[in-house]
């Protein structure tokens, strides 16, 4: 640490240039942090997907419906422990920006296939007793101030009721939590029997099935067997692991990971050039000072480390400030108002951010440091 | 009274520079000794090789041929790393243009050579304060070079050169960038360091007025030494 003033004096030499370079690094790491959170939010479903679950959807696309009668046939396939269905309701609570997913399910089947949704037993019983009952995740309940006993009106965008009514009203009977931190607790589930009886179209159909399988190692074979069961029927199926299904769902927006990687590559490549140029220029301007340090007895290796340390200090200062600002912005919550329920800065982003800072500092500092090391004292003093 | 011992011995030192494909001789076989406690002025026209000789004595450059001994140790054969450590221990440099770090205060500039020693921070502070006191700049310790006059900056440069108590003080045109009054003050300081603190000083200068402050003057001409004892 005793060499800190020497490192610091290099950065202080041209304050405006250092501040501008620092700001460009701050912006790069701010983007990195924020986009990491976006990427995580998009892929969270994939990472929390159950390894022992497969999803069965219509072979043509997810928006094509399947008959509710498939459930019994799926459960008869060898290796399937239990099946349950869900259907996309796509309603609006008060205004379109208040987005949270709503899905009709059969409560008993639902908890058996998706045990990560935790609901107290009393609330579960209340749901089984209440045909218009619904349960909602803790995050959405807190966001909109829902309490048990509330009547929640949802404006349908797809499903009309008999008589043309588009407003569905649900009685909130439970608030569920997630078994894990990453479990999505933004959704609202209500009873399928109520939904199926009240809707005017597509009665007896469901969106997709989830099936718990006995041996995850056999999932490919079981998926094949399920699809075989419905081959050549009017509604053929496509069965895949839950992870692949969620990924496919997210990819409707585009390959978010690839888009973000492309943006970050462009940003960091530019930053590499900017900081590299700054460092090279800064060291070139200090040729004489480097000569003086060597005349005083600073070894070539020490000079190399001092220049490298300067580049690393710049990179880490900008990186830490940038990541800090992104963390502050991210901790304000989902910027989309509900489309990215798991919006947070993952711990692995800090680790890779640290590695990026190290790499940026080393890459931008190495060449000038090497040149400074190779400079002979007499030459440096002459050039100065 | 005992004879002063030779601190520096230079034997048949030659130095050639290569420019383009041509070898240019700068020093053509210099032999000399510098006794302990000497204040030697090296004079000569531009291109005579005086700064090159100073750099070679100080281990900043290597001779093409010949040998340099300082305090009995041959220094021209040391590796770069060993030479750097040797410089830190034995040599104090004073440059014509002061060569201070512009973003460091006077005391931080003086502290630079001490960073290479195992001294603690408080010990370093004591040495820095002492060096600044010797050069009469204690009151300017917290000032940056841009806040000081040329003469004061050169005093900081001298404080930096003596702070490690080096064996040899090498000054390259120390008054070359100063007006007569400031130059005289610097020369008086160097004289005091030589007389009162026993420092051995080698000073390169163009200025006969400056050379008169030294105890001995040597003239270099076309890479060869001519001895002119001070009148």
XYZ file of C-alpha atoms in Angstrom:
615
model
C 0.000 0.000 0.000
C 2.977 2.324 0.435
C 3.116 2.645 -3.363
C -0.468 3.871 -3.500
C 0.555 7.574 -3.849
C 2.691 6.680 -6.885
C -0.199 4.804 -8.528
C -2.661 7.519 -7.582
C -0.413 10.295 -8.917
C -0.578 8.680 -12.370
C -4.373 8.803 -12.343
C -4.484 12.337 -10.943
C -2.218 13.704 -13.642
C -5.075 14.370 -16.107
C -8.155 14.455 -13.928
C -10.667 15.142 -16.690
C -9.394 12.256 -18.802
C -9.388 9.892 -15.838
C -12.933 10.884 -14.862
C -14.235 10.442 -18.413
C -12.567 7.048 -18.736
C -13.879 6.073 -15.330
C -17.395 7.084 -16.371
C -17.223 4.955 -19.496
C -16.236 1.966 -17.342
C -19.032 2.795 -14.897
C -21.569 2.788 -17.737
C -20.237 -0.522 -19.092
C -20.531 -2.251 -15.720
C -23.884 -0.618 -15.003
C -25.133 -2.142 -18.252
C -23.493 -5.432 -17.415
C -25.173 -5.621 -14.013
C -28.572 -4.562 -15.278
C -28.557 -6.856 -18.296
C -27.400 -9.753 -16.107
C -30.526 -9.221 -14.021
C -32.681 -9.131 -17.177
C -31.060 -12.302 -18.472
C -31.534 -14.042 -15.138
C -35.165 -12.974 -14.997
C -35.759 -14.417 -18.455
C -34.023 -17.674 -17.692
C -35.175 -18.115 -14.126
C -37.935 -20.500 -15.181
C -35.349 -22.713 -16.809
C -33.126 -22.894 -13.775
C -35.954 -23.630 -11.342
C -37.697 -26.087 -13.649
C -38.212 -29.494 -12.067
C -35.925 -32.198 -13.405
C -38.630 -34.782 -12.692
C -41.319 -32.999 -14.713
C -42.203 -32.952 -18.374
C -44.576 -30.587 -20.115
C -47.015 -31.769 -22.745
C -48.316 -29.193 -25.198
C -49.995 -29.173 -28.586
C -47.559 -30.262 -31.318
C -48.312 -27.181 -33.429
C -47.833 -24.481 -30.780
C -48.407 -23.587 -27.173
C -51.486 -21.527 -28.007
C -53.315 -24.546 -29.471
C -55.437 -26.233 -26.817
C -55.513 -29.894 -25.780
C -58.534 -31.926 -24.575
C -58.940 -32.231 -20.808
C -59.548 -35.917 -21.375
C -55.849 -36.421 -22.142
C -55.031 -36.309 -18.447
C -56.128 -39.839 -17.705
C -54.367 -41.174 -20.794
C -51.123 -39.364 -19.852
C -51.279 -40.829 -16.346
C -51.630 -44.290 -17.841
C -48.290 -43.984 -19.675
C -45.602 -46.057 -18.018
C -43.352 -43.955 -15.793
C -45.805 -41.067 -15.285
C -46.646 -40.557 -11.612
C -49.174 -37.752 -11.911
C -50.402 -35.220 -14.458
C -52.074 -31.828 -14.043
C -53.075 -29.145 -16.466
C -52.906 -25.357 -16.733
C -54.437 -22.868 -19.155
C -53.292 -19.350 -19.935
C -56.002 -16.928 -18.823
C -54.215 -13.680 -19.745
C -56.473 -11.304 -17.796
C -55.910 -7.741 -16.646
C -56.164 -6.485 -13.089
C -57.432 -2.871 -13.167
C -55.060 -1.730 -15.932
C -52.873 -3.498 -18.537
C -49.615 -2.537 -16.790
C -50.687 -4.533 -13.698
C -49.471 -7.743 -15.140
C -49.361 -11.087 -13.349
C -50.140 -14.509 -14.821
C -53.468 -16.157 -13.987
C -54.172 -19.822 -14.603
C -57.070 -22.196 -13.907
C -55.975 -25.480 -12.321
C -57.419 -28.488 -10.525
C -56.177 -27.784 -6.948
C -55.504 -31.363 -5.809
C -53.623 -32.304 -8.974
C -51.839 -28.975 -9.055
C -50.146 -29.354 -5.639
C -49.160 -32.911 -6.452
C -47.342 -31.970 -9.661
C -45.969 -28.566 -8.494
C -45.142 -29.080 -4.799
C -42.885 -25.999 -4.739
C -46.017 -23.849 -4.249
C -46.568 -23.896 -0.494
C -50.063 -23.213 0.858
C -51.169 -23.696 4.474
C -53.517 -26.675 4.849
C -56.446 -24.553 6.089
C -56.218 -22.323 3.018
C -55.967 -25.380 0.792
C -59.176 -26.758 2.294
C -60.852 -23.381 1.851
C -59.906 -23.429 -1.820
C -61.338 -26.906 -2.260
C -64.574 -25.669 -0.692
C -64.838 -22.427 -2.687
C -65.603 -22.824 -6.391
C -64.769 -19.176 -7.162
C -61.730 -19.354 -4.888
C -58.277 -18.337 -6.001
C -54.821 -18.331 -4.490
C -52.141 -15.800 -5.237
C -48.371 -15.705 -4.716
C -46.873 -13.679 -1.876
C -45.084 -11.207 -4.170
C -48.239 -10.240 -6.079
C -50.300 -10.163 -2.866
C -47.835 -7.719 -1.332
C -47.562 -5.651 -4.486
C -51.322 -5.069 -4.820
C -52.195 -5.344 -1.133
C -54.389 -8.453 -1.570
C -55.715 -10.028 1.606
C -57.555 -13.278 2.155
C -61.264 -12.586 1.764
C -60.747 -10.001 -0.957
C -62.751 -10.271 -4.142
C -60.409 -9.776 -7.092
C -61.905 -8.737 -10.420
C -59.928 -9.758 -13.494
C -60.741 -8.445 -16.951
C -60.527 -11.306 -19.458
C -58.780 -10.749 -22.770
C -59.393 -14.261 -24.143
C -62.117 -15.968 -22.145
C -65.632 -14.547 -22.077
C -68.316 -15.796 -19.712
C -71.763 -16.883 -20.701
C -73.769 -13.776 -21.466
C -70.736 -11.957 -22.837
C -69.332 -10.934 -19.481
C -65.590 -10.286 -19.535
C -65.031 -9.588 -15.858
C -64.260 -12.628 -13.750
C -64.398 -12.296 -10.011
C -62.381 -14.513 -7.692
C -62.498 -14.886 -3.939
C -59.034 -14.883 -2.494
C -58.765 -17.882 -0.159
C -55.012 -18.319 0.087
C -51.603 -16.767 -0.344
C -48.871 -19.195 -1.299
C -45.104 -19.018 -0.827
C -42.304 -20.598 -2.797
C -40.266 -23.519 -1.523
C -37.171 -21.838 -2.938
C -36.062 -18.238 -3.307
C -36.427 -18.445 -7.055
C -39.926 -19.946 -7.077
C -42.264 -17.638 -8.965
C -44.727 -16.176 -6.462
C -46.401 -13.720 -8.803
C -49.094 -15.987 -10.242
C -52.770 -16.315 -9.446
C -54.375 -19.769 -9.653
C -58.112 -20.395 -9.648
C -60.327 -23.425 -10.066
C -60.644 -25.058 -13.442
C -64.204 -26.363 -12.810
C -65.428 -22.809 -12.237
C -63.558 -21.600 -15.319
C -64.724 -24.425 -17.599
C -68.333 -24.108 -16.621
C -68.441 -20.340 -16.965
C -66.565 -19.853 -20.223
C -68.420 -19.826 -23.521
C -65.836 -21.308 -25.849
C -63.435 -24.263 -25.947
C -65.084 -26.075 -23.090
C -63.295 -29.240 -22.036
C -59.943 -28.012 -23.274
C -56.743 -27.052 -21.471
C -53.550 -25.193 -22.330
C -50.889 -27.728 -21.471
C -50.076 -30.501 -19.045
C -47.342 -30.958 -16.542
C -46.503 -34.512 -15.573
C -44.377 -35.762 -12.712
C -42.295 -38.727 -13.778
C -40.919 -41.505 -11.628
C -37.361 -41.560 -13.009
C -35.862 -38.337 -14.411
C -33.256 -40.417 -16.280
C -36.077 -41.907 -18.327
C -37.664 -38.572 -19.241
C -36.767 -38.805 -22.944
C -38.319 -42.257 -23.266
C -41.417 -41.247 -21.306
C -41.823 -38.109 -23.433
C -41.621 -40.255 -26.537
C -44.204 -42.657 -25.121
C -46.617 -39.815 -24.316
C -46.316 -38.340 -27.825
C -46.762 -41.832 -29.242
C -50.017 -42.166 -27.269
C -51.515 -39.195 -29.139
C -49.882 -39.744 -32.533
C -52.271 -39.498 -35.491
C -54.970 -37.924 -33.332
C -56.456 -34.480 -34.165
C -54.449 -33.013 -31.287
C -50.989 -34.467 -31.408
C -48.638 -33.531 -28.568
C -45.094 -32.411 -28.074
C -43.578 -33.472 -24.771
C -40.390 -31.945 -23.457
C -38.607 -31.337 -20.205
C -39.966 -28.431 -18.180
C -36.677 -26.550 -18.630
C -36.899 -26.762 -22.425
C -40.556 -25.746 -22.291
C -39.857 -22.637 -20.200
C -36.931 -21.748 -22.421
C -39.150 -22.080 -25.487
C -41.701 -19.835 -23.789
C -39.033 -17.194 -23.077
C -37.676 -17.453 -26.604
C -40.968 -16.217 -27.983
C -39.439 -12.791 -27.211
C -36.166 -13.758 -28.910
C -32.954 -15.359 -27.747
C -32.533 -12.887 -24.922
C -29.252 -14.389 -23.751
C -27.676 -14.062 -27.197
C -28.974 -10.508 -27.645
C -27.611 -9.437 -24.262
C -24.291 -11.186 -24.897
C -23.968 -9.336 -28.216
C -24.700 -5.969 -26.576
C -22.215 -6.578 -23.765
C -19.522 -7.802 -26.158
C -19.851 -4.608 -28.199
C -19.810 -2.442 -25.063
C -16.775 -4.130 -23.536
C -14.855 -4.195 -26.791
C -15.352 -0.428 -27.086
C -14.375 0.081 -23.456
C -11.270 -2.026 -23.997
C -10.194 0.311 -26.802
C -11.068 3.466 -24.847
C -9.293 2.449 -21.640
C -6.398 0.863 -23.523
C -5.841 4.091 -25.429
C -6.088 6.164 -22.253
C -3.547 4.013 -20.456
C -1.141 3.997 -23.398
C -1.375 7.768 -23.695
C -1.015 8.286 -19.945
C 2.142 6.194 -19.803
C 3.596 7.801 -22.951
C 3.180 11.227 -21.361
C 4.982 10.042 -18.247
C 8.048 8.614 -19.951
C 10.301 11.050 -18.111
C 8.669 10.330 -14.748
C 9.176 6.621 -15.331
C 12.817 7.363 -16.095
C 13.117 9.288 -12.824
C 11.558 6.435 -10.844
C 14.055 4.036 -12.372
C 16.915 6.458 -11.657
C 15.809 6.491 -8.014
C 16.124 2.709 -7.930
C 12.651 1.425 -8.888
C 13.248 -1.885 -10.685
C 11.769 -2.664 -14.096
C 9.434 -5.227 -12.541
C 8.206 -2.763 -9.945
C 7.487 -0.205 -12.679
C 5.543 -2.887 -14.595
C 3.415 -3.617 -11.520
C 2.826 0.058 -10.797
C 1.449 0.691 -14.298
C -0.621 -2.493 -14.167
C -1.932 -1.513 -10.750
C -2.962 1.864 -12.152
C -4.974 0.176 -14.920
C -6.509 -2.259 -12.431
C -7.388 0.569 -10.061
C -9.185 2.395 -12.851
C -10.995 -0.748 -13.935
C -12.021 -1.793 -10.412
C -13.106 1.718 -9.398
C -15.341 2.019 -12.465
C -16.521 -1.571 -12.171
C -17.473 -1.364 -8.512
C -19.282 1.969 -8.943
C -21.102 0.648 -12.042
C -22.140 -2.604 -10.387
C -23.169 -0.651 -7.287
C -25.449 1.652 -9.274
C -26.935 -1.286 -11.167
C -27.574 -3.050 -7.846
C -29.363 0.046 -6.537
C -31.505 0.294 -9.679
C -32.267 -3.421 -9.676
C -33.230 -3.432 -6.011
C -36.035 -1.010 -6.896
C -37.730 -4.029 -8.475
C -39.059 -5.295 -11.776
C -38.948 -2.403 -14.270
C -41.673 -3.965 -16.438
C -44.342 -3.924 -13.748
C -44.671 -7.705 -13.577
C -43.277 -9.339 -16.707
C -39.974 -10.143 -15.007
C -41.005 -11.433 -11.575
C -37.559 -12.689 -10.629
C -35.653 -9.505 -11.316
C -32.538 -9.393 -9.158
C -28.772 -9.221 -9.512
C -27.579 -12.822 -9.207
C -24.502 -13.554 -7.110
C -22.724 -15.108 -10.094
C -22.932 -11.696 -11.821
C -20.759 -10.249 -9.020
C -18.204 -13.012 -9.497
C -18.094 -12.668 -13.286
C -18.123 -8.871 -12.890
C -15.041 -9.156 -10.694
C -13.356 -11.341 -13.319
C -14.311 -8.821 -16.024
C -12.778 -5.960 -14.005
C -9.603 -7.973 -13.579
C -9.490 -8.867 -17.275
C -10.189 -5.292 -18.370
C -7.469 -3.895 -16.094
C -4.945 -6.514 -17.144
C -5.724 -6.224 -20.858
C -5.560 -2.433 -20.918
C -2.578 -2.121 -18.617
C -0.329 -4.866 -19.850
C 1.039 -3.288 -23.023
C 1.832 0.142 -21.527
C 3.236 -1.600 -18.447
C 5.441 -3.775 -20.628
C 6.679 -0.721 -22.545
C 7.377 1.138 -19.305
C 9.295 -1.862 -18.024
C 11.427 -2.095 -21.154
C 12.300 1.598 -21.205
C 15.953 2.250 -20.307
C 16.574 5.059 -17.836
C 18.844 7.085 -20.090
C 16.391 6.769 -22.995
C 13.407 7.718 -20.812
C 15.164 10.803 -19.471
C 16.301 11.790 -22.963
C 12.814 11.347 -24.462
C 11.237 13.336 -21.673
C 45.722 14.088 8.266
C 45.064 10.911 6.257
C 44.784 10.916 2.451
C 41.205 10.815 1.180
C 40.335 7.380 -0.252
C 38.999 7.007 -3.804
C 35.277 6.565 -3.797
C 34.920 6.219 -7.559
C 37.442 4.672 -9.927
C 36.883 4.793 -13.677
C 39.149 2.654 -15.860
C 39.383 3.010 -19.635
C 35.709 3.743 -20.038
C 34.515 3.957 -23.609
C 30.986 4.540 -24.774
C 29.728 4.326 -28.330
C 26.231 5.087 -29.517
C 24.799 3.529 -32.613
C 22.895 5.958 -34.777
C 21.529 4.453 -37.970
C 24.285 2.071 -39.032
C 27.016 4.300 -37.617
C 28.935 3.904 -34.351
C 29.444 7.275 -32.700
C 32.091 7.364 -29.968
C 31.051 9.529 -27.018
C 33.648 8.522 -24.446
C 37.024 7.453 -25.778
C 38.868 5.900 -22.870
C 38.242 7.895 -19.711
C 40.352 7.233 -16.626
C 39.696 9.087 -13.411
C 39.176 8.764 -9.699
C 36.912 10.680 -7.355
C 38.000 10.778 -3.760
C 35.581 10.519 -0.871
C 34.303 13.990 0.043
C 35.154 15.532 -3.330
C 33.014 18.168 -5.032
C 33.862 17.695 -8.670
C 32.621 19.829 -11.547
C 32.574 18.221 -14.983
C 32.672 20.773 -17.767
C 32.860 20.635 -21.489
C 31.096 21.705 -24.665
C 27.822 20.120 -25.774
C 28.359 16.586 -26.998
C 31.618 16.195 -25.097
C 30.176 13.254 -23.174
C 29.890 14.757 -19.685
C 26.260 13.734 -19.126
C 27.024 10.281 -20.518
C 29.905 9.957 -18.070
C 27.635 11.069 -15.221
C 25.003 8.505 -16.274
C 27.626 5.773 -16.386
C 28.947 6.683 -12.918
C 25.365 6.626 -11.629
C 24.530 3.262 -13.205
C 21.918 4.736 -15.549
C 23.910 3.674 -18.573
C 26.590 1.083 -19.233
C 29.996 1.633 -20.810
C 30.829 -0.125 -24.065
C 34.257 -0.953 -22.599
C 36.040 -0.313 -19.338
C 35.149 -0.648 -15.676
C 33.521 1.493 -12.968
C 34.156 0.932 -9.285
C 32.179 2.742 -6.626
C 33.148 2.198 -2.994
C 35.185 -0.782 -4.136
C 32.307 -2.475 -5.952
C 32.374 -2.977 -9.720
C 29.014 -1.694 -10.903
C 29.071 -1.921 -14.710
C 28.710 -5.714 -14.597
C 25.676 -5.729 -12.300
C 22.353 -6.964 -13.713
C 19.555 -4.440 -14.279
C 17.856 -5.500 -11.049
C 21.078 -5.340 -9.046
C 21.933 -1.987 -10.577
C 18.502 -0.584 -9.618
C 19.003 -1.719 -6.027
C 22.534 -0.324 -6.048
C 21.307 3.056 -7.314
C 18.669 3.171 -4.598
C 21.328 2.543 -1.964
C 24.270 4.598 -3.208
C 23.231 7.323 -5.648
C 21.282 10.536 -5.330
C 20.377 12.296 -8.591
C 19.679 15.977 -9.091
C 18.291 16.813 -12.533
C 18.417 20.045 -14.511
C 14.611 20.309 -14.765
C 14.005 19.008 -11.217
C 11.887 16.085 -12.516
C 9.415 16.144 -9.642
C 6.103 14.282 -9.822
C 3.656 17.134 -10.489
C 0.747 15.529 -8.616
C 2.705 14.775 -5.457
C 3.467 17.279 -2.719
C 7.064 18.171 -1.881
C 7.177 15.707 1.002
C 5.674 12.901 -1.106
C 8.252 13.583 -3.802
C 11.032 13.395 -1.247
C 9.503 10.204 0.156
C 9.754 8.377 -3.205
C 13.261 6.864 -2.786
C 12.362 5.797 0.759
C 9.514 3.637 -0.555
C 12.214 1.218 -1.675
C 13.575 0.872 1.852
C 12.136 -1.251 4.665
C 11.548 1.867 6.790
C 8.192 2.293 8.491
C 5.946 5.194 7.586
C 6.858 7.185 10.674
C 10.582 6.574 10.116
C 10.197 7.708 6.527
C 8.409 10.844 7.692
C 11.336 11.671 9.998
C 13.846 11.255 7.153
C 11.716 13.375 4.811
C 11.400 16.122 7.428
C 15.169 16.080 7.988
C 15.936 16.294 4.249
C 13.491 19.170 3.807
C 14.996 20.928 6.811
C 18.526 20.621 5.370
C 17.312 22.207 2.113
C 15.372 24.885 4.014
C 11.966 23.816 2.724
C 10.163 22.527 5.814
C 7.494 25.188 5.365
C 6.782 23.968 1.791
C 6.318 20.284 2.636
C 2.629 20.228 1.724
C 2.987 22.270 -1.456
C 2.824 20.896 -4.960
C 5.620 21.626 -7.445
C 3.399 24.024 -9.418
C 3.049 26.146 -6.265
C 6.805 26.569 -5.938
C 9.486 28.594 -7.698
C 12.171 26.917 -9.805
C 14.732 27.314 -7.023
C 12.379 25.745 -4.483
C 11.597 22.867 -6.827
C 15.300 22.216 -7.239
C 15.675 22.214 -3.456
C 12.965 19.550 -3.317
C 14.938 17.674 -5.970
C 18.051 17.895 -3.775
C 16.086 16.815 -0.690
C 14.854 13.783 -2.687
C 18.451 13.036 -3.696
C 19.863 13.147 -0.157
C 16.966 11.615 1.786
C 18.462 8.113 1.640
C 21.892 9.443 2.621
C 23.521 8.171 -0.587
C 27.214 7.554 -1.081
C 27.385 9.839 -4.098
C 25.394 12.840 -5.250
C 25.229 13.291 -9.039
C 23.945 16.612 -10.346
C 23.244 17.166 -14.027
C 23.242 20.936 -14.704
C 21.472 21.645 -11.390
C 21.396 25.398 -12.025
C 20.815 25.205 -15.769
C 17.136 26.151 -15.506
C 17.483 28.766 -12.789
C 18.205 32.485 -12.626
C 21.511 33.596 -11.134
C 20.152 34.230 -7.616
C 18.345 30.891 -7.339
C 21.301 29.153 -8.968
C 23.638 30.643 -6.346
C 21.378 29.414 -3.565
C 21.423 25.903 -5.001
C 25.204 25.978 -5.364
C 25.528 27.192 -1.775
C 23.348 24.319 -0.686
C 25.472 21.826 -2.583
C 28.618 23.351 -1.088
C 27.130 23.044 2.382
C 26.213 19.413 1.756
C 29.781 18.755 0.675
C 31.450 20.770 3.409
C 29.170 20.177 6.389
C 27.745 16.744 5.624
C 30.723 15.244 3.795
C 28.752 14.416 0.663
C 30.755 13.472 -2.411
C 29.308 15.402 -5.333
C 29.813 15.198 -9.075
C 28.216 18.089 -10.947
C 27.935 18.484 -14.691
C 27.731 22.125 -15.695
C 28.232 24.523 -18.564
C 28.529 27.444 -16.231
C 32.075 28.470 -15.151
C 30.517 30.409 -12.277
C 29.011 27.157 -10.999
C 32.201 25.214 -11.487
C 34.058 27.693 -9.265
C 31.959 26.496 -6.340
C 33.366 22.987 -6.754
C 36.641 21.915 -5.199
C 37.873 20.491 -8.481
C 36.980 20.844 -12.147
C 37.570 18.366 -14.946
C 37.068 19.174 -18.596
C 35.826 16.699 -21.147
C 36.454 17.277 -24.805
C 35.448 14.868 -27.553
C 35.138 12.060 -25.074
C 38.536 12.598 -23.484
C 39.358 14.083 -20.112
C 41.651 17.067 -19.539
C 42.543 17.848 -15.959
C 42.387 21.563 -15.077
C 42.976 22.087 -11.429
C 40.953 24.920 -10.007
C 42.844 28.171 -9.931
